[in-house]
Coordinates of C-alpha atoms in Angstrom, one line a residue:
M27 CA 41.4 102.4 163.2
T28 CA 40.2 105.9 164.2
D29 CA 37.1 106.1 166.4
P30 CA 34.6 108.2 164.3
V31 CA 33.0 109.6 167.4
A32 CA 36.4 110.7 168.8
W33 CA 37.3 112.1 165.4
S34 CA 34.1 114.1 165.1
T35 CA 34.5 115.4 168.6
G36 CA 38.0 116.5 167.9
K37 CA 36.9 118.3 164.8
L38 CA 34.2 120.1 166.7
R39 CA 36.7 121.2 169.3
F40 CA 39.0 122.3 166.5
F41 CA 36.3 124.6 165.1
R42 CA 35.2 125.9 168.5
R43 CA 38.6 127.6 169.0
P44 CA 38.7 131.4 168.6
F45 CA 39.9 132.2 165.1
H46 CA 42.9 134.3 166.4
E47 CA 44.2 131.3 168.3
Y48 CA 44.9 129.3 165.1
T49 CA 48.3 129.5 163.4
L50 CA 48.7 131.7 160.4
T51 CA 48.6 128.8 158.0
E52 CA 45.5 127.4 159.6
R53 CA 43.8 130.8 159.3
V54 CA 44.7 131.0 155.6
V55 CA 43.3 127.5 155.0
L56 CA 40.1 128.3 156.9
S57 CA 39.6 131.6 155.0
Q58 CA 39.9 129.7 151.7
M59 CA 37.9 126.7 152.7
P60 CA 34.3 128.2 152.0
L61 CA 35.2 128.9 148.3
F62 CA 36.9 125.6 147.9
V63 CA 34.0 123.6 149.3
T64 CA 31.5 125.6 147.1
T65 CA 33.7 124.9 144.1
L66 CA 33.5 121.2 144.9
L67 CA 29.7 121.4 145.1
T68 CA 29.7 123.4 141.8
A69 CA 31.8 120.7 140.1
F70 CA 29.4 118.0 141.4
L71 CA 26.4 119.8 140.0
I72 CA 28.1 120.3 136.6
W73 CA 29.2 116.6 136.5
A74 CA 25.7 115.4 137.5
F75 CA 23.6 117.6 135.2
F76 CA 26.0 119.1 132.6
P77 CA 28.7 116.5 132.1
A78 CA 29.8 118.1 128.8
T79 CA 31.0 121.2 130.6
M80 CA 33.5 119.1 132.5
G81 CA 35.4 118.9 129.2
N82 CA 35.6 122.7 128.8
P83 CA 39.2 123.7 129.1
L84 CA 38.4 126.9 131.0
F85 CA 36.1 125.2 133.5
A86 CA 38.7 122.4 134.0
T87 CA 41.3 125.1 134.5
F88 CA 39.1 126.7 137.1
L89 CA 38.8 123.4 139.1
V90 CA 42.5 122.7 138.8
S91 CA 43.4 126.3 139.9
Q92 CA 41.2 126.0 143.0
I93 CA 42.9 122.8 144.0
A94 CA 46.3 124.4 143.4
I95 CA 45.3 127.5 145.4
M96 CA 44.2 125.3 148.3
A97 CA 47.5 123.5 148.1
L98 CA 49.3 126.8 148.3
C99 CA 47.4 127.7 151.4
Y100 CA 48.7 124.5 153.0
L101 CA 52.2 124.4 151.7
V102 CA 53.5 128.0 151.6
P103 CA 55.2 128.9 154.9
W104 CA 53.2 132.1 155.4
D105 CA 54.8 132.8 158.8
K106 CA 58.2 133.2 157.1
L107 CA 56.9 135.6 154.5
P108 CA 55.8 139.2 154.9
Y109 CA 52.7 139.1 157.1
T110 CA 50.1 140.3 154.5
S111 CA 51.5 138.2 151.7
F112 CA 48.6 135.7 152.1
L113 CA 46.3 138.3 150.6
V114 CA 47.6 137.2 147.2
I115 CA 45.3 134.1 147.6
P116 CA 41.9 136.1 147.2
L117 CA 43.5 137.9 144.3
L118 CA 44.2 134.6 142.6
D119 CA 40.7 133.5 143.4
F120 CA 39.3 136.4 141.2
V121 CA 41.3 135.0 138.2
S122 CA 40.2 131.4 138.9
I123 CA 36.5 132.4 139.2
A124 CA 36.8 134.4 135.9
L125 CA 37.9 131.2 134.2
G126 CA 35.1 129.2 135.8
R127 CA 32.5 131.7 134.8
E128 CA 33.6 131.7 131.1
G129 CA 33.9 127.9 131.1
G130 CA 30.6 127.1 132.8
Q131 CA 28.2 129.9 132.5
E132 CA 26.3 128.3 129.7
S133 CA 25.6 125.3 131.9
L134 CA 25.2 126.9 135.4
T135 CA 24.5 130.6 135.9
G136 CA 25.7 132.6 138.9
I137 CA 29.3 131.2 139.0
S138 CA 30.5 134.8 139.1
L139 CA 28.8 135.2 142.5
L140 CA 31.6 133.0 143.9
A141 CA 33.5 136.4 143.9
V142 CA 31.8 137.1 147.2
F143 CA 34.2 134.8 149.0
P144 CA 37.5 136.6 148.1
V145 CA 35.7 140.0 148.6
I146 CA 34.7 139.0 152.2
W147 CA 38.2 137.6 152.8
L148 CA 39.9 140.9 151.7
C149 CA 37.5 143.2 153.6
A150 CA 37.4 141.0 156.7
S151 CA 41.2 140.8 157.0
G152 CA 41.2 144.4 158.2
Y153 CA 44.4 145.2 156.1
Y154 CA 44.3 148.0 153.5
P155 CA 40.6 148.7 153.9
R156 CA 40.4 151.2 151.0
A157 CA 42.2 149.0 148.6
A158 CA 40.0 146.1 149.6
L159 CA 36.9 148.1 148.7
W160 CA 38.4 149.1 145.4
V161 CA 39.2 145.4 144.7
S162 CA 35.6 144.5 145.8
V163 CA 34.4 146.6 142.9
L164 CA 37.1 146.1 140.3
G165 CA 37.6 142.4 140.8
P166 CA 34.0 141.3 140.0
L167 CA 33.8 144.0 137.2
A168 CA 37.0 142.5 135.6
I169 CA 35.5 139.0 135.8
I170 CA 32.7 140.3 133.5
W171 CA 34.3 143.0 131.4
V172 CA 37.6 141.4 130.5
P173 CA 36.0 138.5 128.6
L174 CA 33.7 141.0 126.8
I175 CA 36.7 143.1 125.8
I176 CA 38.7 140.1 124.7
K177 CA 35.7 138.9 122.5
G178 CA 35.2 142.5 121.1
A179 CA 31.5 142.3 121.7
L180 CA 31.4 145.2 124.0
T181 CA 28.2 147.4 124.0
G182 CA 26.7 149.9 126.4
Q183 CA 24.0 147.5 127.3
D184 CA 26.5 144.8 128.1
L185 CA 28.4 147.2 130.3
A186 CA 25.3 148.4 132.1
R187 CA 24.0 144.8 132.7
S188 CA 27.3 143.9 134.4
L189 CA 27.3 146.8 136.9
L190 CA 24.9 145.1 139.3
L191 CA 27.4 142.4 140.5
P192 CA 30.2 144.9 141.3
V193 CA 27.7 147.1 143.2
M194 CA 26.5 144.2 145.2
M195 CA 30.0 143.2 146.0
L196 CA 30.8 146.7 147.0
G197 CA 27.9 146.7 149.4
I198 CA 29.0 143.4 150.9
G199 CA 32.6 144.7 151.2
V200 CA 31.5 147.9 152.9
S201 CA 29.3 145.9 155.4
V202 CA 32.1 143.5 156.1
S203 CA 34.7 146.3 156.5
V204 CA 32.5 148.2 158.9
L205 CA 31.8 145.0 160.9
T206 CA 35.5 144.1 160.9
L207 CA 36.7 147.5 162.0
S208 CA 34.1 147.5 164.7
M209 CA 35.2 144.1 165.9
M210 CA 38.8 145.1 165.8
R211 CA 38.1 148.1 167.9
Q212 CA 36.2 145.9 170.4
Q213 CA 39.0 143.4 170.3
R214 CA 41.6 146.2 171.1
E215 CA 39.4 147.4 173.9
L216 CA 39.0 143.9 175.2
E217 CA 42.8 143.4 175.0
E218 CA 43.4 146.7 176.9
K219 CA 40.9 145.6 179.5
D220 CA 42.4 142.2 179.7
A221 CA 45.8 143.8 180.2
Q222 CA 44.4 146.0 182.9
L223 CA 42.8 142.9 184.5
Q224 CA 46.0 141.1 184.3
D225 CA 47.8 144.0 186.0
S226 CA 45.1 144.1 188.7
L227 CA 45.4 140.4 189.1
R228 CA 49.2 140.6 189.5
T229 CA 48.8 143.5 192.0
S230 CA 46.2 141.5 193.9
Q231 CA 48.4 138.4 194.0
R232 CA 51.3 140.5 195.2
Q233 CA 49.1 142.1 197.9
E234 CA 47.8 138.7 198.9
S235 CA 51.3 137.3 199.1
L236 CA 52.4 140.3 201.2
L237 CA 49.3 139.9 203.4
N238 CA 50.0 136.2 203.9
T239 CA 53.6 136.8 204.6
V240 CA 52.8 139.5 207.2
L241 CA 50.1 137.3 208.8
D242 CA 52.4 134.3 209.0
T243 CA 55.2 136.5 210.4
V244 CA 53.3 138.1 213.3
H245 CA 53.1 136.1 216.5
L246 CA 49.3 136.4 216.6
G247 CA 46.6 134.0 215.5
V248 CA 44.4 135.7 213.0
L249 CA 41.0 134.4 211.8
A250 CA 38.6 136.0 209.4
V251 CA 35.0 134.7 209.1
D252 CA 32.1 135.7 206.9
A253 CA 28.6 136.6 208.1
D254 CA 27.6 132.9 208.2
G255 CA 30.6 131.9 210.3
H256 CA 32.6 130.2 207.5
D257 CA 36.4 130.6 207.7
V258 CA 37.7 133.1 205.1
L259 CA 41.3 133.4 206.2
M260 CA 43.4 131.7 208.8
N261 CA 47.1 132.3 209.3
R262 CA 49.7 129.7 210.2
K263 CA 49.7 130.6 213.9
Q264 CA 45.9 130.3 214.1
R265 CA 46.0 126.9 212.5
T266 CA 48.4 125.9 215.3
N267 CA 46.0 127.4 217.8
H268 CA 43.0 125.5 216.2
E269 CA 44.9 122.3 216.4
L270 CA 45.7 122.9 220.1
A271 CA 41.9 123.3 220.8
R272 CA 40.9 120.3 218.7
P273 CA 40.0 117.1 220.7
K274 CA 42.5 114.4 219.7
E275 CA 39.7 112.0 218.8
I276 CA 37.8 114.4 216.5
A277 CA 39.3 115.2 213.1
D278 CA 37.1 118.1 212.2
P279 CA 35.3 119.4 215.3
N280 CA 32.6 122.1 215.3
E281 CA 32.7 125.1 217.5
S282 CA 30.9 123.4 220.4
Q283 CA 33.5 120.5 220.4
L284 CA 36.6 122.7 220.6
L285 CA 38.5 122.7 224.0
V286 CA 37.8 126.3 225.1
F287 CA 37.9 127.0 228.8
G288 CA 37.3 129.9 231.1
P289 CA 39.9 131.6 233.3
D290 CA 39.8 128.7 235.8
R291 CA 41.1 126.5 233.0
K292 CA 38.5 123.8 233.7
T293 CA 35.0 125.2 233.0
P294 CA 34.1 124.9 229.2
V295 CA 33.0 128.3 227.8
P296 CA 29.4 128.1 226.6
V297 CA 29.2 128.1 222.8
E298 CA 27.5 131.5 222.6
D299 CA 30.2 133.0 224.7
R300 CA 33.1 131.7 222.7
P301 CA 35.2 134.3 220.8
V302 CA 34.4 133.1 217.3
R303 CA 30.7 132.8 218.0
R304 CA 30.5 136.2 219.6
A305 CA 32.3 137.6 216.5
V306 CA 29.9 135.9 214.1
L307 CA 27.1 137.5 216.0
G308 CA 28.6 140.9 215.3
E309 CA 30.0 141.6 218.7
T310 CA 33.2 143.7 219.1
F311 CA 35.4 143.0 222.1
T312 CA 38.9 143.4 223.3
D313 CA 41.2 141.2 225.5
Y314 CA 38.7 138.4 226.2
L315 CA 40.7 135.7 228.0
V316 CA 40.2 132.0 227.3
W317 CA 42.3 128.9 227.6
L318 CA 42.7 126.5 224.7
G319 CA 43.6 122.9 224.8
S320 CA 43.9 120.6 227.8
G321 CA 46.5 119.2 230.2
N322 CA 50.1 120.4 230.0
E323 CA 49.6 121.8 226.5
Q324 CA 46.9 124.2 227.6
R325 CA 47.6 127.8 226.6
A326 CA 46.0 131.2 227.6
F327 CA 44.9 133.6 224.9
V328 CA 43.4 137.0 224.9
T329 CA 41.1 137.5 222.0
T330 CA 40.0 140.7 220.1
A331 CA 37.3 140.9 217.5
R332 CA 36.4 143.7 215.0
A333 CA 33.4 143.5 212.6
M334 CA 33.7 143.9 208.8
K335 CA 31.2 145.9 206.8
D336 CA 30.2 145.7 203.1
P337 CA 29.8 148.9 201.0
D338 CA 26.2 149.2 202.1
G339 CA 27.3 149.2 205.8
K340 CA 25.9 145.7 206.4
F341 CA 27.7 143.1 208.6
A342 CA 29.9 141.0 206.4
G343 CA 32.0 139.1 208.9
S344 CA 34.6 139.6 211.6
V345 CA 38.4 139.4 212.2
I346 CA 39.4 137.8 215.4
A347 CA 43.0 138.0 216.8
F348 CA 44.3 135.4 219.3
S349 CA 47.3 136.5 221.3
D350 CA 49.2 133.9 223.5
V351 CA 49.6 135.3 227.0
T352 CA 50.4 132.1 228.8
D353 CA 53.8 133.4 230.0
L354 CA 52.2 136.6 231.1
V355 CA 49.5 134.8 233.0
N356 CA 52.0 132.5 234.6
A357 CA 54.2 135.5 235.5
L358 CA 51.2 137.2 237.1
T359 CA 50.4 134.1 239.0
A360 CA 54.0 133.8 240.2
K361 CA 53.9 137.5 241.2
D362 CA 50.7 136.8 243.2
D363 CA 52.3 133.8 244.8
F364 CA 55.3 136.0 245.8
V365 CA 53.1 138.8 247.1
S366 CA 51.0 136.3 249.0
S367 CA 54.0 134.5 250.5
V368 CA 55.8 137.7 251.5
S369 CA 52.5 139.1 252.9
H370 CA 52.0 136.0 255.0
E371 CA 55.6 136.3 256.3
F372 CA 55.1 140.0 257.2
R373 CA 51.9 139.3 259.1
T374 CA 53.6 136.9 261.6
P375 CA 56.3 139.3 262.9
L376 CA 54.0 142.3 262.8
T377 CA 51.4 140.4 264.9
S378 CA 54.2 139.6 267.4
I379 CA 55.4 143.2 267.5
L380 CA 51.9 144.5 268.1
G381 CA 51.4 141.8 270.8
Y382 CA 54.5 142.7 272.7
V383 CA 53.8 146.4 272.4
E384 CA 50.4 145.9 274.0
I385 CA 52.1 143.9 276.8
L386 CA 54.6 146.7 277.4
L387 CA 51.8 149.3 277.4
G388 CA 49.8 147.3 279.8
D389 CA 52.7 147.0 282.2
G390 CA 52.6 150.8 282.9
P391 CA 55.8 152.0 281.3
A392 CA 57.4 155.4 282.0
D393 CA 55.9 158.4 280.4
S394 CA 58.9 158.8 278.2
Q395 CA 58.5 155.2 276.9
V396 CA 54.7 155.4 276.3
N397 CA 55.1 157.9 273.4
M398 CA 57.7 155.7 271.7
L399 CA 55.6 152.5 272.1
E400 CA 52.6 154.3 270.7
I401 CA 54.6 155.3 267.6
I402 CA 55.8 151.6 267.3
R403 CA 52.2 150.4 267.6
R404 CA 50.7 153.0 265.2
N405 CA 53.3 152.2 262.5
S406 CA 53.0 148.5 263.0
E407 CA 49.3 148.6 262.6
R408 CA 49.7 150.7 259.5
L409 CA 52.1 148.1 258.1
L410 CA 49.8 145.3 259.0
T411 CA 47.0 147.0 257.2
L412 CA 49.1 147.2 254.1
V413 CA 50.0 143.5 254.4
S414 CA 46.3 142.7 254.8
D415 CA 45.5 144.7 251.7
L416 CA 48.1 142.7 249.7
L417 CA 46.6 139.5 250.9
S418 CA 43.1 140.6 249.9
S419 CA 44.3 141.5 246.4
R420 CA 45.4 137.9 246.0
N421 CA 41.9 136.5 246.7
G422 CA 41.6 132.8 246.0
Q423 CA 45.3 132.1 245.3
L424 CA 45.3 128.6 246.7
I425 CA 41.8 127.5 246.0
V426 CA 42.1 124.1 244.4
K427 CA 39.7 122.7 241.9
P428 CA 40.0 118.9 241.9
H429 CA 39.2 116.7 238.9
A430 CA 40.1 113.2 237.9
V431 CA 43.8 113.1 237.2
D432 CA 46.3 110.3 236.5
I433 CA 49.0 111.1 239.1
A434 CA 51.4 108.6 237.6
E435 CA 51.3 110.5 234.4
L436 CA 51.9 113.8 236.2
V437 CA 55.0 112.2 237.9
R438 CA 56.4 110.9 234.6
T439 CA 55.8 114.2 232.9
S440 CA 57.6 116.1 235.7
V441 CA 60.5 113.8 235.6
S442 CA 60.7 113.9 231.8
S443 CA 60.7 117.7 231.8
A444 CA 63.5 117.8 234.4
M445 CA 65.8 115.3 232.5
P446 CA 67.8 118.0 230.5
K447 CA 68.5 119.9 233.8
A448 CA 69.5 116.7 235.5
A449 CA 71.8 115.7 232.7
A450 CA 73.5 119.1 232.7
S451 CA 74.1 118.7 236.5
G452 CA 75.4 115.2 236.2
V453 CA 72.4 113.8 238.1
V454 CA 70.8 110.5 237.4
L455 CA 67.1 111.1 237.5
S456 CA 64.6 108.2 237.5
A457 CA 60.9 107.5 238.4
E458 CA 59.2 104.5 239.9
T459 CA 55.4 104.7 239.4
P460 CA 52.5 102.3 238.7
E461 CA 51.0 102.2 235.3
R462 CA 48.1 104.4 236.3
L463 CA 47.0 105.9 239.6
E464 CA 43.9 108.1 239.5
A465 CA 43.1 110.8 242.1
H466 CA 40.6 113.6 242.4
V467 CA 43.0 116.6 242.7
D468 CA 44.0 119.8 241.0
G469 CA 46.4 118.4 238.4
A470 CA 48.1 121.8 237.7
R471 CA 48.8 122.4 241.4
I472 CA 50.1 118.9 242.1
S473 CA 52.4 119.3 239.0
Q474 CA 53.6 122.5 240.6
V475 CA 54.6 120.7 243.7
L476 CA 56.3 117.9 241.8
D477 CA 58.2 120.3 239.6
N478 CA 59.4 122.2 242.6
L479 CA 60.6 119.2 244.6
V480 CA 62.3 117.6 241.6
S481 CA 64.0 120.9 240.7
N482 CA 65.2 121.3 244.3
A483 CA 66.6 117.8 244.4
I484 CA 68.6 118.4 241.3
K485 CA 69.7 121.9 242.4
Y486 CA 70.9 120.7 245.8
S487 CA 73.0 117.9 244.3
P488 CA 75.7 120.1 242.9
D489 CA 78.3 117.2 242.7
G490 CA 76.0 114.9 240.9
G491 CA 74.3 111.9 242.4
N492 CA 70.9 110.1 242.1
V493 CA 67.4 111.5 242.3
M494 CA 64.5 109.0 242.6
V495 CA 60.8 109.9 242.4
S496 CA 58.5 107.2 243.5
L497 CA 54.7 107.0 243.7
A498 CA 52.5 104.5 245.6
Q499 CA 49.0 104.2 246.9
E500 CA 48.5 103.6 250.6
D501 CA 45.4 103.8 252.9
G502 CA 43.3 105.9 250.6
H503 CA 46.1 108.3 249.9
F504 CA 48.7 108.5 247.2
A505 CA 52.3 109.0 248.5
C506 CA 54.9 110.6 246.4
K507 CA 58.6 110.6 247.5
V508 CA 61.4 112.6 246.0
R509 CA 64.8 111.3 247.3
D510 CA 68.2 112.7 246.5
T511 CA 71.8 111.9 247.5
G512 CA 72.8 115.6 247.6
M513 CA 74.2 117.8 250.3
G514 CA 71.4 117.2 252.8
M515 CA 70.4 119.4 255.8
T516 CA 71.0 119.5 259.6
P517 CA 67.9 118.7 261.8
E518 CA 67.6 122.4 262.7
D519 CA 67.5 123.4 259.0
A520 CA 65.1 120.6 258.2
S521 CA 62.7 121.8 260.8
E522 CA 62.5 125.3 259.2
V523 CA 62.6 124.2 255.5
F524 CA 58.9 125.1 255.0
A525 CA 59.2 128.6 256.3
K526 CA 58.8 131.2 253.7
F527 CA 62.1 132.7 252.4
F528 CA 64.1 130.3 254.6
R529 CA 67.4 129.1 253.2
T530 CA 69.8 126.8 255.0
S531 CA 73.2 128.0 256.0
N532 CA 74.8 125.4 253.8
V533 CA 72.9 126.6 250.7
R534 CA 73.8 130.2 251.5
R535 CA 77.5 129.4 251.7
T536 CA 77.4 127.6 248.3
A537 CA 75.6 130.6 246.7
I538 CA 72.9 128.3 245.1
P539 CA 70.3 130.7 243.7
G540 CA 66.8 130.8 245.2
V541 CA 64.4 132.9 247.3
G542 CA 62.9 130.4 249.6
L543 CA 59.3 130.4 248.4
G544 CA 59.1 127.1 246.5
L545 CA 58.7 124.8 249.5
P546 CA 56.2 127.0 251.4
I547 CA 54.0 127.3 248.4
S548 CA 54.2 123.5 247.8
K549 CA 53.2 123.0 251.4
A550 CA 50.3 125.3 251.0
I551 CA 49.1 123.5 247.9
V552 CA 49.4 120.0 249.6
E553 CA 47.5 121.2 252.6
A554 CA 44.8 122.8 250.4
H555 CA 44.2 119.3 249.1
G556 CA 43.8 118.0 252.7
G557 CA 47.2 116.4 252.6
T558 CA 50.6 116.5 254.4
I559 CA 54.2 117.0 253.4
E560 CA 57.3 116.2 255.4
V561 CA 61.0 116.0 255.1
E562 CA 63.8 113.7 256.2
S563 CA 67.4 114.8 255.7
T564 CA 70.9 113.9 256.8
L565 CA 73.7 116.4 256.2
G566 CA 76.0 115.2 253.5
E567 CA 73.9 112.2 252.6
G568 CA 70.7 113.5 251.0
T569 CA 67.1 114.5 251.5
T570 CA 63.7 112.9 251.1
F571 CA 60.5 114.9 250.7
T572 CA 57.2 112.9 251.0
F573 CA 53.8 114.3 250.4
R574 CA 50.5 112.5 250.8
V575 CA 47.2 113.6 249.4
P576 CA 43.8 111.8 249.7
V577 CA 42.8 110.0 246.5

């Protein structure tokens, strides 16, 4: 059984639809429905108060014709006929109403006013507006005059009395026509505007798609925020950057919870100094360096922000660009390490040269030699000054900043990173570490030492072999050993291995690439932690490097 509430709701929704959204058959039925319903009410009044009229053949024909016309509205496939063929229905209504007027006017006056329905239909259709106005006059006039002419009782007074109805219908028709034409013009204007809006929407969608494609193509993180700091746009690269800065235990962190650090990679940047916050406050800046994330995943970014203005010139938000410069920063650090190492190596021989020149000058050399020694001293001092300047430019290179670090994890990470290189060289690389060993050290620097020692062990095992990295705690220190079964060194070479740019004779003969800076830098890092590093090696058997650092 049909739910009456659901049925009534469905009917209301049906009638709420815009008229032009109905099918042609539905529109024809809806246009005929007011006259049909009024006819049924008229029939009820006649049946209730003038039952004798129901037997009048003309009135009965009127009722039957209205039923037949309504059936035609439903049954005729109007969409398969010429489009305006449905206008025959209001014309048939004039004939039907004429029959009803003649059959029922003695019982119920005003039946001829039913002609207003086909008049409205014709004029509201918008088709043939002039013809519709003529029919608005002639149709009601024919309803009255034709019966008079047939009866032969036509007088001037009868004709005059019948003119009021056609004039009223003409007024109604004109009003409806004017309103219809006005609505049609408005509809055309709306359709044109709708087409323009659709074109604008498609253009906007194409531009948005192009913008998103461009933003997702560039290797920059781009973030746009409004004046309240809410994200407006974020490209794929920036979503990756945001995920990098998100603490693992917080699903949706706020700005103060993100992992944003200063140039030292350890000190959190205050909230008010963070790039996004500065941009929300309306600041404009360029190449502001921050580090995002933590541990081995930490990356360096330079950020640039530009403010957006609304049409009134008021602050409407900002666009912030994040450029990953980790490789550049690392390259600059490596350059500084190289400059520092080379500069240190230059200082030693220059100091010796100057010392011996002073000795020679103090021994009273011949006059011919004094001039040459002065030239040597002057140029040596100049070169020493240049070296000192290079060292000064690398201020703070080996300043370590300790924090709590799991050394065992650093060892495992270093070994894991070197696995592909070991496999390519035919080396079996393994690690032996406790589950956890915490120490207060500069994790990045210790990782640098580990990576260098493990890389050397693999590189100097050209014929394959084994490399074992072990970690243990002993007497308040942690001791890390990197042992290989490679080519090894002579005692003489082993004693010089930590000298900058030193390379063993065996390595030079085999043309293994390198510049001799890795071990000196590693030694400097270990000693900056208050630790020691030593080497044990046997030519042809292998080498073991051991460094110890206070926990």
